[in-house]
PDB file of C-alpha atoms in Angstrom:
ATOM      1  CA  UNK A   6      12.418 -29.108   1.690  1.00 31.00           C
ATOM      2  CA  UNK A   7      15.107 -26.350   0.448  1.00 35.00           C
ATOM      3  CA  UNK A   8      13.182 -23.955  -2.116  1.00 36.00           C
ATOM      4  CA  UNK A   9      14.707 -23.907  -5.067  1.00 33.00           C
ATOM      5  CA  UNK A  10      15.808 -20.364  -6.271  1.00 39.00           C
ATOM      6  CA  UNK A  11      15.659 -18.827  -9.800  1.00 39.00           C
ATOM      7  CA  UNK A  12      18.824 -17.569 -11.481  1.00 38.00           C
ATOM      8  CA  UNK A  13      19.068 -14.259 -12.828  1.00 38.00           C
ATOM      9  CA  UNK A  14      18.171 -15.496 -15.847  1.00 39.00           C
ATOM     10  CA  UNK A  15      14.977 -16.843 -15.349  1.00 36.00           C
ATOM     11  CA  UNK A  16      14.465 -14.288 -13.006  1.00 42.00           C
ATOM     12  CA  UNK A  17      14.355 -11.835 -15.999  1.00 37.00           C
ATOM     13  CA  UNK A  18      12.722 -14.151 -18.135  1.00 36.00           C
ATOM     14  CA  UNK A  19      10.113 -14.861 -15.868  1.00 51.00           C
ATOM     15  CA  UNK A  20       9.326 -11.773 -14.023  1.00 74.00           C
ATOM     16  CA  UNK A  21       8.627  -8.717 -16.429  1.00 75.00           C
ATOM     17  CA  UNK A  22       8.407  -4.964 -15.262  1.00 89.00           C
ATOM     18  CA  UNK A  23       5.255  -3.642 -16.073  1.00 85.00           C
ATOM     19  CA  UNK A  24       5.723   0.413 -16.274  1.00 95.00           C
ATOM     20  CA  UNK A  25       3.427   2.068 -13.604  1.00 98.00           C
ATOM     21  CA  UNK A  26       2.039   5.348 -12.725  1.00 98.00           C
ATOM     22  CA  UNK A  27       2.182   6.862  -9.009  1.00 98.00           C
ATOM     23  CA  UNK A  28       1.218   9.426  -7.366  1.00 98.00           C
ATOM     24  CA  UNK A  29       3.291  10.731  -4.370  1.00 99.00           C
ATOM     25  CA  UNK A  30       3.120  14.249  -1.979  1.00 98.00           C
ATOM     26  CA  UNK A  31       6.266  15.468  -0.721  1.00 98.00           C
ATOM     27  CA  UNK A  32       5.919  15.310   3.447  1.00 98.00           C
ATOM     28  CA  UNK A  33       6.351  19.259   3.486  1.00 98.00           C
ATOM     29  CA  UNK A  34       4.214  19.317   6.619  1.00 98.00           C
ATOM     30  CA  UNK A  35       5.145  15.760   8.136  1.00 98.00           C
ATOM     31  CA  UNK A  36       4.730  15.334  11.689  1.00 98.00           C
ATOM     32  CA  UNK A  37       3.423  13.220  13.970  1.00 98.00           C
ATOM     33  CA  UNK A  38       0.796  15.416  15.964  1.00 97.00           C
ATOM     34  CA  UNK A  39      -1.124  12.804  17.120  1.00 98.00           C
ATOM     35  CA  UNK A  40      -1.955   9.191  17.662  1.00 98.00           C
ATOM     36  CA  UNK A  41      -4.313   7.273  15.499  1.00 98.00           C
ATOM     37  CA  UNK A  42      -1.929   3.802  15.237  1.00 98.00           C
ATOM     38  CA  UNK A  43      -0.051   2.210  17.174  1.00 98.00           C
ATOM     39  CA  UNK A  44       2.975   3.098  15.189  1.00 98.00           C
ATOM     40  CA  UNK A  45       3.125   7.063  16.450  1.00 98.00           C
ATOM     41  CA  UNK A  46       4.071   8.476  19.193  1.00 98.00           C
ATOM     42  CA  UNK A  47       3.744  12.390  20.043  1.00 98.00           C
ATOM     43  CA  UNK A  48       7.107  12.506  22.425  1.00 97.00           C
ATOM     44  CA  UNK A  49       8.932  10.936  19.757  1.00 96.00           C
ATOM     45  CA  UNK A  50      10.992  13.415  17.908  1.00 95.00           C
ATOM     46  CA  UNK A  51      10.756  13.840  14.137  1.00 96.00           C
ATOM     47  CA  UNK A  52      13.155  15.196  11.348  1.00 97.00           C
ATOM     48  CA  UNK A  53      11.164  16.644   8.453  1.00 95.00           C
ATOM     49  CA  UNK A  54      13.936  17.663   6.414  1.00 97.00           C
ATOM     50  CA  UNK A  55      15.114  13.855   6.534  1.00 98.00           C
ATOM     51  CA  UNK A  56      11.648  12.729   6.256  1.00 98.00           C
ATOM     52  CA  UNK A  57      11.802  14.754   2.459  1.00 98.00           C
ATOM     53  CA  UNK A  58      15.382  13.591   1.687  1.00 98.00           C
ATOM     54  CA  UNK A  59      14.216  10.288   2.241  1.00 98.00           C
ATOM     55  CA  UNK A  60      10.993  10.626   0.183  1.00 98.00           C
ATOM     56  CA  UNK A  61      12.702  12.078  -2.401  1.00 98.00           C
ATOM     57  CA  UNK A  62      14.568   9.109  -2.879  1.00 98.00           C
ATOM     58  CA  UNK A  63      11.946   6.793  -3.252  1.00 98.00           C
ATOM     59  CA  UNK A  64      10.379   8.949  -5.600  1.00 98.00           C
ATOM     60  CA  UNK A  65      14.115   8.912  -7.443  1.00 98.00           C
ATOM     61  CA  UNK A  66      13.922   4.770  -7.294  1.00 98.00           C
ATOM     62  CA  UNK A  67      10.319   4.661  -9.075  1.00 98.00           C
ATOM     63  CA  UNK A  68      11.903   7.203 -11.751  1.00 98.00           C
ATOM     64  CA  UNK A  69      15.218   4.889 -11.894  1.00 98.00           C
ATOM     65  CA  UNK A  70      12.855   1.807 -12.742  1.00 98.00           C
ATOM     66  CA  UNK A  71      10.976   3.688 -15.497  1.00 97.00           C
ATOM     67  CA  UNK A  72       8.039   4.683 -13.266  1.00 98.00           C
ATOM     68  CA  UNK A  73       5.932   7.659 -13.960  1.00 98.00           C
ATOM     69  CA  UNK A  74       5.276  10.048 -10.810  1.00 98.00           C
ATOM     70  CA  UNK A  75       2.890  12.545 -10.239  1.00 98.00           C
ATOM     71  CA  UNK A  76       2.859  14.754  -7.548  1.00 98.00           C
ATOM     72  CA  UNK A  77      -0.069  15.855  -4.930  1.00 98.00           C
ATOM     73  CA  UNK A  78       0.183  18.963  -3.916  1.00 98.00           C
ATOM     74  CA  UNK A  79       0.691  19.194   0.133  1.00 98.00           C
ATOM     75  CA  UNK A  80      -1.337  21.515   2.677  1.00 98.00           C
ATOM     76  CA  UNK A  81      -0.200  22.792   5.660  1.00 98.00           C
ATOM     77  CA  UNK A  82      -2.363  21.409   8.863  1.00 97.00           C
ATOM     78  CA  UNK A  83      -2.269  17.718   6.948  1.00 98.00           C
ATOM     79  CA  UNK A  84       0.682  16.236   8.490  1.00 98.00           C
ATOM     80  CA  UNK A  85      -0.459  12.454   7.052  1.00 98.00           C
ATOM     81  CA  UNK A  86      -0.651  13.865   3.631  1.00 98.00           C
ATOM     82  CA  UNK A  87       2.025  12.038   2.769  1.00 98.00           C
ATOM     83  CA  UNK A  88       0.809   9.017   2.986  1.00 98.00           C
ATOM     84  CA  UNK A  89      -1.198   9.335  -0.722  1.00 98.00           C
ATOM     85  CA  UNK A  90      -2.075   5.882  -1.372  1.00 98.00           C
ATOM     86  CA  UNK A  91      -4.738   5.970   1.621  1.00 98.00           C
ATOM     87  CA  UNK A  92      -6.400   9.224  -0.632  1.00 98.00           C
ATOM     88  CA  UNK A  93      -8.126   6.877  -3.496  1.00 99.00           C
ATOM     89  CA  UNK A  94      -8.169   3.327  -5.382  1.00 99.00           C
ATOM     90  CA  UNK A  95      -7.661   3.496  -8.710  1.00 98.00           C
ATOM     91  CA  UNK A  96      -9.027   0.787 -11.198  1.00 98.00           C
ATOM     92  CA  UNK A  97      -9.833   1.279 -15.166  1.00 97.00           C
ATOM     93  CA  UNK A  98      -9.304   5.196 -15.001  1.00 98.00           C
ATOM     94  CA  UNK A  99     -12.176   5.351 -11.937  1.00 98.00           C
ATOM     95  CA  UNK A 100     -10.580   6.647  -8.496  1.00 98.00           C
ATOM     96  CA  UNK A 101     -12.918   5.454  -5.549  1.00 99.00           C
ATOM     97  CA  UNK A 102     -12.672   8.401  -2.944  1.00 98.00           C
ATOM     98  CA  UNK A 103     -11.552   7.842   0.455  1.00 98.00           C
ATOM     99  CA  UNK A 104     -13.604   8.393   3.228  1.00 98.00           C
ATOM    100  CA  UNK A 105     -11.051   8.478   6.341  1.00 98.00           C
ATOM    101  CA  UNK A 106     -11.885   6.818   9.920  1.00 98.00           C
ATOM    102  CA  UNK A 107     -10.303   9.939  11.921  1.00 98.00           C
ATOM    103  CA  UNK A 108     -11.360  13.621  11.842  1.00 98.00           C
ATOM    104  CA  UNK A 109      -7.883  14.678  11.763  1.00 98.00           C
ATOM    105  CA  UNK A 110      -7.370  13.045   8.254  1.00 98.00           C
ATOM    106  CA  UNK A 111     -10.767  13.623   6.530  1.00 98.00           C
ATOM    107  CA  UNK A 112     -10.322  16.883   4.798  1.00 98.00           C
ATOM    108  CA  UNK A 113      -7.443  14.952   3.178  1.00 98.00           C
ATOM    109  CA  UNK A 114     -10.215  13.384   1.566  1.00 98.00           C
ATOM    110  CA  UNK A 115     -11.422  17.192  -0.487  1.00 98.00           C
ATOM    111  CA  UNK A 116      -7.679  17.067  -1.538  1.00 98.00           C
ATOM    112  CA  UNK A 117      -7.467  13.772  -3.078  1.00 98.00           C
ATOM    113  CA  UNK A 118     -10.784  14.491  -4.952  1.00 98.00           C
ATOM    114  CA  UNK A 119     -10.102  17.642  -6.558  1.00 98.00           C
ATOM    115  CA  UNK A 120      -6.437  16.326  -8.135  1.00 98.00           C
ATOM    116  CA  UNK A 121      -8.595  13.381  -9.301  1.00 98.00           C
ATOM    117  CA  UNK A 122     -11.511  15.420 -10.732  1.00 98.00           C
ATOM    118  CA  UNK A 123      -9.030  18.472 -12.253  1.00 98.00           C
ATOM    119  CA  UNK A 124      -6.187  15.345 -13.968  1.00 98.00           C
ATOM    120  CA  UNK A 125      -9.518  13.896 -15.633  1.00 97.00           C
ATOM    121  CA  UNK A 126      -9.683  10.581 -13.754  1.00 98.00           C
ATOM    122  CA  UNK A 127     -13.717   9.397 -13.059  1.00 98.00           C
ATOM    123  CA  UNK A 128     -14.605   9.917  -9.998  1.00 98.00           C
ATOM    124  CA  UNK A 129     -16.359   7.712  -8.024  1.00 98.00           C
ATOM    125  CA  UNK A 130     -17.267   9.439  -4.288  1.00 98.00           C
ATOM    126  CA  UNK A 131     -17.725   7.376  -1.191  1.00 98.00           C
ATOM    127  CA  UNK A 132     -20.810   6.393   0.720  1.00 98.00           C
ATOM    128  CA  UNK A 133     -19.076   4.304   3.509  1.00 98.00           C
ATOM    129  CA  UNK A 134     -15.698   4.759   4.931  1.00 98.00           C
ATOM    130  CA  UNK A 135     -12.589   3.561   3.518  1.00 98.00           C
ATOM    131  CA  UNK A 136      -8.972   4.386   3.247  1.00 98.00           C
ATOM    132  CA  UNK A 137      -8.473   3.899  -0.526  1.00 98.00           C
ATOM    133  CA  UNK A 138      -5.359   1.599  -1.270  1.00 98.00           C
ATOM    134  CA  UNK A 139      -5.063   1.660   2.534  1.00 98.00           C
ATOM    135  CA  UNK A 140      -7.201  -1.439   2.297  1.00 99.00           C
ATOM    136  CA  UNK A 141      -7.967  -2.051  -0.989  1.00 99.00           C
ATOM    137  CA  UNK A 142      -5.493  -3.791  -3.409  1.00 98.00           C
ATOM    138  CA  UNK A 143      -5.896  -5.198  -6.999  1.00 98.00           C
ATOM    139  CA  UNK A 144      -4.184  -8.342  -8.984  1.00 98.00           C
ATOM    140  CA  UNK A 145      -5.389  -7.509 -12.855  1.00 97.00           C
ATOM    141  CA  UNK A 146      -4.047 -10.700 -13.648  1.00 97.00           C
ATOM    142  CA  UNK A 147      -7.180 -11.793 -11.537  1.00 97.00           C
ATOM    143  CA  UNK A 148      -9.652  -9.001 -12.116  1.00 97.00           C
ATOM    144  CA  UNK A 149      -9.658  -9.444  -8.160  1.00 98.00           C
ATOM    145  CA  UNK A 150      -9.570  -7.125  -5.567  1.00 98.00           C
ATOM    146  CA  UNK A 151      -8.532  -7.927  -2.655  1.00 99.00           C
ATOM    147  CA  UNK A 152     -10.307  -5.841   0.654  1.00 99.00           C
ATOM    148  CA  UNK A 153      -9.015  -5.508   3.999  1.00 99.00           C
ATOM    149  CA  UNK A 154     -11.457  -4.051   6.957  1.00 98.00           C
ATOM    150  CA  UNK A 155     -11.464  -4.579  10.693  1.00 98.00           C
ATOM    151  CA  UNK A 156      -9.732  -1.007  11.641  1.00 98.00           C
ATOM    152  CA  UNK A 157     -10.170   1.181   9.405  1.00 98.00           C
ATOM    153  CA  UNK A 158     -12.300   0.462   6.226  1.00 98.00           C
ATOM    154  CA  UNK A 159     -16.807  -0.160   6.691  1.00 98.00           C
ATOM    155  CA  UNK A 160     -17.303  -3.931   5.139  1.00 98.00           C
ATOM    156  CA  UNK A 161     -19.644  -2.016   3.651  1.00 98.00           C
ATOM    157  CA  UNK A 162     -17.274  -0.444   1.033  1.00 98.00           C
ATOM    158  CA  UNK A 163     -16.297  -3.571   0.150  1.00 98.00           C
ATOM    159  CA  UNK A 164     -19.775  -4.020  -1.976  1.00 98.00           C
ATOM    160  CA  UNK A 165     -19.352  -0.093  -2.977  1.00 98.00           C
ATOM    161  CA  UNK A 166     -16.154  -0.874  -4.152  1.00 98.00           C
ATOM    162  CA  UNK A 167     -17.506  -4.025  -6.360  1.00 98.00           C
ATOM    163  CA  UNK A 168     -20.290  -2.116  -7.803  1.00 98.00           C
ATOM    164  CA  UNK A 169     -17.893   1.089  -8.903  1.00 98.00           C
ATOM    165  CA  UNK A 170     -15.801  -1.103 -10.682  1.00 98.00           C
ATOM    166  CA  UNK A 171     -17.634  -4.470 -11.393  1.00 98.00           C
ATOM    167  CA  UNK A 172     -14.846  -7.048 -10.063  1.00 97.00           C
ATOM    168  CA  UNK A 173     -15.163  -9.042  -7.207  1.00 98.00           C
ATOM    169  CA  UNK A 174     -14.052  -8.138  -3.832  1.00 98.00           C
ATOM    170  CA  UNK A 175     -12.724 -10.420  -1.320  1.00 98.00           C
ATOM    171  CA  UNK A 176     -13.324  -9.514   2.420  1.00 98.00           C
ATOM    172  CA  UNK A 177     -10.132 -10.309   4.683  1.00 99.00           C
ATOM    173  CA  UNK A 178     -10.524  -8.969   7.966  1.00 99.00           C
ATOM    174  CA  UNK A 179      -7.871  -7.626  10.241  1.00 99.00           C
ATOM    175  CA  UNK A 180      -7.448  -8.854  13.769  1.00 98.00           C
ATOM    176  CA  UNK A 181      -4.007  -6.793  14.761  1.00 98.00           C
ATOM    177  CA  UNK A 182      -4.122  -3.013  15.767  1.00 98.00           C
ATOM    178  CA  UNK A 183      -0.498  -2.516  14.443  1.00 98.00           C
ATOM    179  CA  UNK A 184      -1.473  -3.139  11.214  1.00 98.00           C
ATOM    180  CA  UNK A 185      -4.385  -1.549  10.704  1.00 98.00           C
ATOM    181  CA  UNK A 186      -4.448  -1.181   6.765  1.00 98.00           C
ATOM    182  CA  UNK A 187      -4.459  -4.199   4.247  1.00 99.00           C
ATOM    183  CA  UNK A 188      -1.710  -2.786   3.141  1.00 98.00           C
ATOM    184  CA  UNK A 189       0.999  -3.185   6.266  1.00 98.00           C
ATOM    185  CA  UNK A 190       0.127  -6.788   5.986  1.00 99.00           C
ATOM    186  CA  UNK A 191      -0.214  -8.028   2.535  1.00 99.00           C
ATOM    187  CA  UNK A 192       1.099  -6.850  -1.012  1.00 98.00           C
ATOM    188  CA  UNK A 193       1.023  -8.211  -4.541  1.00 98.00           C
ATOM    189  CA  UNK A 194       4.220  -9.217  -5.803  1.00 98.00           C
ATOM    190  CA  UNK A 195       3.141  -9.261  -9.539  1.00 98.00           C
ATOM    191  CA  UNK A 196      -0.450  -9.263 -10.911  1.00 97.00           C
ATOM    192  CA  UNK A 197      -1.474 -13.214  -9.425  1.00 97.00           C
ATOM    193  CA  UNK A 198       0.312 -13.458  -6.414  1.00 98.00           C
ATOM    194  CA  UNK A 199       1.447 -12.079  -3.224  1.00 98.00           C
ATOM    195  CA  UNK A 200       3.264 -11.727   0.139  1.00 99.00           C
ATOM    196  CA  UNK A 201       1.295 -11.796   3.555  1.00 99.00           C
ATOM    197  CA  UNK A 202       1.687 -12.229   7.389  1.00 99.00           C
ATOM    198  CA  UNK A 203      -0.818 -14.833   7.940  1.00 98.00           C
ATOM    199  CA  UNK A 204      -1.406 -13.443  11.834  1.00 98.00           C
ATOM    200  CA  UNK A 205      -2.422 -10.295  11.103  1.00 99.00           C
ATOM    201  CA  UNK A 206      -6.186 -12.116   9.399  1.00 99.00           C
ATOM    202  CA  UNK A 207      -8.734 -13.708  11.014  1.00 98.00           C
ATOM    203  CA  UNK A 208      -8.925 -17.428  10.928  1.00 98.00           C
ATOM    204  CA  UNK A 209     -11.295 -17.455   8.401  1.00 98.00           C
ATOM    205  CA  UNK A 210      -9.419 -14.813   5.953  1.00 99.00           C
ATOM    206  CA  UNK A 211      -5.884 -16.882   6.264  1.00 98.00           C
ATOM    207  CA  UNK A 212      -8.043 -19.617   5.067  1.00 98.00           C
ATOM    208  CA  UNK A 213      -9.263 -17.763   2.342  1.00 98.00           C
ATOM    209  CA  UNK A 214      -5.922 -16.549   1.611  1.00 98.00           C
ATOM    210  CA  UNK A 215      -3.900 -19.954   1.653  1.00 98.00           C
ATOM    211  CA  UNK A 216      -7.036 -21.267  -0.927  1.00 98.00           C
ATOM    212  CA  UNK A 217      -6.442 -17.972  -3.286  1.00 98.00           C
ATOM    213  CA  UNK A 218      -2.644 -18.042  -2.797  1.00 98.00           C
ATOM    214  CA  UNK A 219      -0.932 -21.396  -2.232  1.00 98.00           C
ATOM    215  CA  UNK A 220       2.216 -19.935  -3.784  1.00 98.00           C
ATOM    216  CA  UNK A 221       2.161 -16.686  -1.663  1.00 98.00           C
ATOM    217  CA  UNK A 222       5.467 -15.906  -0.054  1.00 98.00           C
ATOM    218  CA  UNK A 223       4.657 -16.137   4.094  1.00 98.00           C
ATOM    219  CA  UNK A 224       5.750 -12.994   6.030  1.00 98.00           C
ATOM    220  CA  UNK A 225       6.675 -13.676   9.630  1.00 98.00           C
ATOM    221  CA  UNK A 226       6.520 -11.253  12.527  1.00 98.00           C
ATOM    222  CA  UNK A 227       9.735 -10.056  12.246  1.00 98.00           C
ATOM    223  CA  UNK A 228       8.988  -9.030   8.477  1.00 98.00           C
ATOM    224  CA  UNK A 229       5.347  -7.206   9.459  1.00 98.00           C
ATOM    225  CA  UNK A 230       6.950  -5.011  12.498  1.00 98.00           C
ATOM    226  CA  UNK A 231       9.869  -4.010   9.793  1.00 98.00           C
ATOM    227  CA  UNK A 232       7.113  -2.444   7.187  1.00 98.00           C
ATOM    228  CA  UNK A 233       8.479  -5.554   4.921  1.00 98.00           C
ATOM    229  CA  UNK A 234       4.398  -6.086   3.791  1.00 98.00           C
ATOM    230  CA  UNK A 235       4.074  -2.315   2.788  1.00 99.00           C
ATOM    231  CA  UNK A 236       5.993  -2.653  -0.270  1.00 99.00           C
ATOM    232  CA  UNK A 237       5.772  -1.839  -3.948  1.00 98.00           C
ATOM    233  CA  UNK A 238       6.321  -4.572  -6.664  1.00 98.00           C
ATOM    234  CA  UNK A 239       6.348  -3.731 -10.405  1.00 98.00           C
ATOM    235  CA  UNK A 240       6.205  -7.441 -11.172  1.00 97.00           C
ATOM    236  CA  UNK A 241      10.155  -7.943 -11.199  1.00 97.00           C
ATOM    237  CA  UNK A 242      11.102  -4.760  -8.848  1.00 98.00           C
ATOM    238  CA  UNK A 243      10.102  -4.912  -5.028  1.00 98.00           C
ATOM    239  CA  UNK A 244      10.568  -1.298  -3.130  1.00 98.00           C
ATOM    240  CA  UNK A 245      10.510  -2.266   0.229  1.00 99.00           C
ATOM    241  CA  UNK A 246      11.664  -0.919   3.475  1.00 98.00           C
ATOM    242  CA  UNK A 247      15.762  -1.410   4.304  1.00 98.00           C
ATOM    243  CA  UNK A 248      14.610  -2.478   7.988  1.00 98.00           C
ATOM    244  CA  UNK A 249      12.785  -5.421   6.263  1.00 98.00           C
ATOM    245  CA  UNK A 250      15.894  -7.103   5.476  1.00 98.00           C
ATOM    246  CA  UNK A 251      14.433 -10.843   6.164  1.00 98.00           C
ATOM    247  CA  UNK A 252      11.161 -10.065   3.850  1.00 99.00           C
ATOM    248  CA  UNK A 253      14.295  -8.824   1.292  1.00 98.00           C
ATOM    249  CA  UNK A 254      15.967 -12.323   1.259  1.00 98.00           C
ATOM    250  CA  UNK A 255      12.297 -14.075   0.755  1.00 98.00           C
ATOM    251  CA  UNK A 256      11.368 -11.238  -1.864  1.00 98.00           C
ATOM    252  CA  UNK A 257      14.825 -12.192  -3.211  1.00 98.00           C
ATOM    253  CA  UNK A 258      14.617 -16.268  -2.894  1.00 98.00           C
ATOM    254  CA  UNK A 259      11.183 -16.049  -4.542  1.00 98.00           C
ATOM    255  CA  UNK A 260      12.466 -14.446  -7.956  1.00 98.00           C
ATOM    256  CA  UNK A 261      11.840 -11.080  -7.535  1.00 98.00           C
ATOM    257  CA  UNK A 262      14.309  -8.238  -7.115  1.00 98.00           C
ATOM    258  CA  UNK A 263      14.261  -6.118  -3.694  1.00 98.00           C
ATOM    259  CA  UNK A 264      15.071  -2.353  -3.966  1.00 98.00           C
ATOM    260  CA  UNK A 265      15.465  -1.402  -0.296  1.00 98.00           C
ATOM    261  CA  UNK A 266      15.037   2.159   0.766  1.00 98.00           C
ATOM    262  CA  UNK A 267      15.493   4.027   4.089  1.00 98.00           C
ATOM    263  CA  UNK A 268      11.649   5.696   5.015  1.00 98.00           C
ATOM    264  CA  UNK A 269      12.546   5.700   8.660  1.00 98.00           C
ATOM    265  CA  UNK A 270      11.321   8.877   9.806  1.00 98.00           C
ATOM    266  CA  UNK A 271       7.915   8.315   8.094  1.00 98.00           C
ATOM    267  CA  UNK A 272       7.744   5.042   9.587  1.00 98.00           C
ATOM    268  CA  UNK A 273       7.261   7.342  12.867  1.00 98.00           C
ATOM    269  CA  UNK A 274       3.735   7.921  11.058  1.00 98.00           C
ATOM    270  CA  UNK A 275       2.793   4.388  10.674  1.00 98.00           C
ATOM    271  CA  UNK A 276       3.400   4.200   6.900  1.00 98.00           C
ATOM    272  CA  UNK A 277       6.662   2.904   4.658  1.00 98.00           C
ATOM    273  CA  UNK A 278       6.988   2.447   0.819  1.00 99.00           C
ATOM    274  CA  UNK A 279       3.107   1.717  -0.162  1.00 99.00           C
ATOM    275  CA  UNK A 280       1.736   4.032   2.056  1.00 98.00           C
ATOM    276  CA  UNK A 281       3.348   6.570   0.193  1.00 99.00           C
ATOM    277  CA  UNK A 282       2.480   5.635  -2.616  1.00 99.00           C
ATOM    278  CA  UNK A 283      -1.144   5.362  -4.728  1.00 98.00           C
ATOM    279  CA  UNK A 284      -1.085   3.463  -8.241  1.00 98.00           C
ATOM    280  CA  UNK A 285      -3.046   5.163 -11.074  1.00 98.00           C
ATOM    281  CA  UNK A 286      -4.277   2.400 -13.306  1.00 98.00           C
ATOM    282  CA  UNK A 287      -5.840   3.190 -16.537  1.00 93.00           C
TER     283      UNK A 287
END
């Protein structure tokens, strides 16, 4: 059956920005150094100086949209510092500190927790490991969090993470090493529902997930491998990597509005729009 698709006026009668604060860090010291996904690659060559330009524009979009960004301040020796959502996950003015997987990320970690503490945010410090919004996501329209673990992120955060900010956590485990993070393989659109690649769970979490989310808008393969799950959605908006163009069209053809945006060089990292990119909500 042909899914029937909103006009631009219901679209913006339907779907309603909500204005959001981010916080970014330039790629100053971007590189890939070494190998921790399956996404990097050492031989590979990488331009930093595009790697900014094309940071910088993403941080232009968010401003474009009415989007408030703060910036993290990046250190030399911390090529994947750039990649700020995995630093924290902020709910109700708490940040949950990230405890990373690899050595050569954790004193990221010391970074993320003094901006926190010196901005005035609560913060929460972590007993297990996790990779903040890395694996962690939040639908306020649900007071429901939404967990991923499997590569990354202890299970056992999961239960940190509930009792830090008293809302329940749902468990979805990840079965594929290319997308190691909840958040290359699932994203809220608005603050109910979301967009997913169904392969990248376990049997049991795609069950979960159709139950939660039988309106979800289904990612295929060809969406995942272009970053098209790592986007950001302000409700109407959708920043999402221009490789994704497929995942675009279904963005599109569900009612929202894609914002494409070249982050091809620090897709060479394993990261694209989200990754980038950590929400700060009050």
């Amino acid at each position: 059956m042909e899914k029937h698709r909103s006009s631009p006026d219901q679209v913006t009668a339907t779907r309603s920005p909500g204005r959001r604060t981010y916080l970014m860090c330039r790629p100053a010291y971007y590189a890939v150094e070494y190998a921790i996904n399956p996404w990097m690659d050492t031989t590979a060559p990488v331009d930093a100086a595009l790697a900014c330009a094309q940071w910088e524009e993403l941080a232009d979009i968010y401003t474009a949209l009415g989007h408030e960004v703060l910036r993290l301040e990046p250190e030399p020796g911390l090529p994947d510092m750039v990649y700020a959502a995995n630093g924290a996950f902020v709910v109700d003015g708490i940040a949950y500190g990230a405890s990373f997987r690899h050595p050569e990320r954790r004193p990221e970690a010391d970074s993320h927790e003094k901006w926190y503490r010196t901005s005035g945010w609560t913060f929460a410090e972590p007993e297990h490991i996790n990779e903040g919004e890395g694996d962690f996501t939040y639908l306020p329209g649900r007071e429901l969090v939404l967990a991923g673990w499997g590569f990354r992120t202890d299970a056992r955060a999961h239960a940190e993470a509930a009792d830090v900010f008293g809302r329940q956590v749902v468990s979805l485990r990840l079965v594929d090493p290319r997308y190691y993070h909840l958040d290359t393989a699932l994203a809220p659109l608005d603050d109910h529902n979301i967009a997913y690649y169904p392969d990248a769970f376990a049997p049991g979490s795609r069950l979960l997930l159709e139950r939660l989310f039988p309106d979800a808008v289904i990612a295929d393969a060809e969406d995942a491998a272009g970053f098209g799950l790592n986007f950001v959605s302000d409700g109407r908006n959708v920043v999402i990597n221009a490789e994704a163009e497929a995942m675009a069209r279904k963005v599109d053809d569900a009612g929202y509005t894609p914002v494409p945006v070249d982050l091809s060089e620090l897709k060479k990292g394993g990261g694209s729009v989200k990754c980038c990119t950590a929400e700060l909500r009050r």
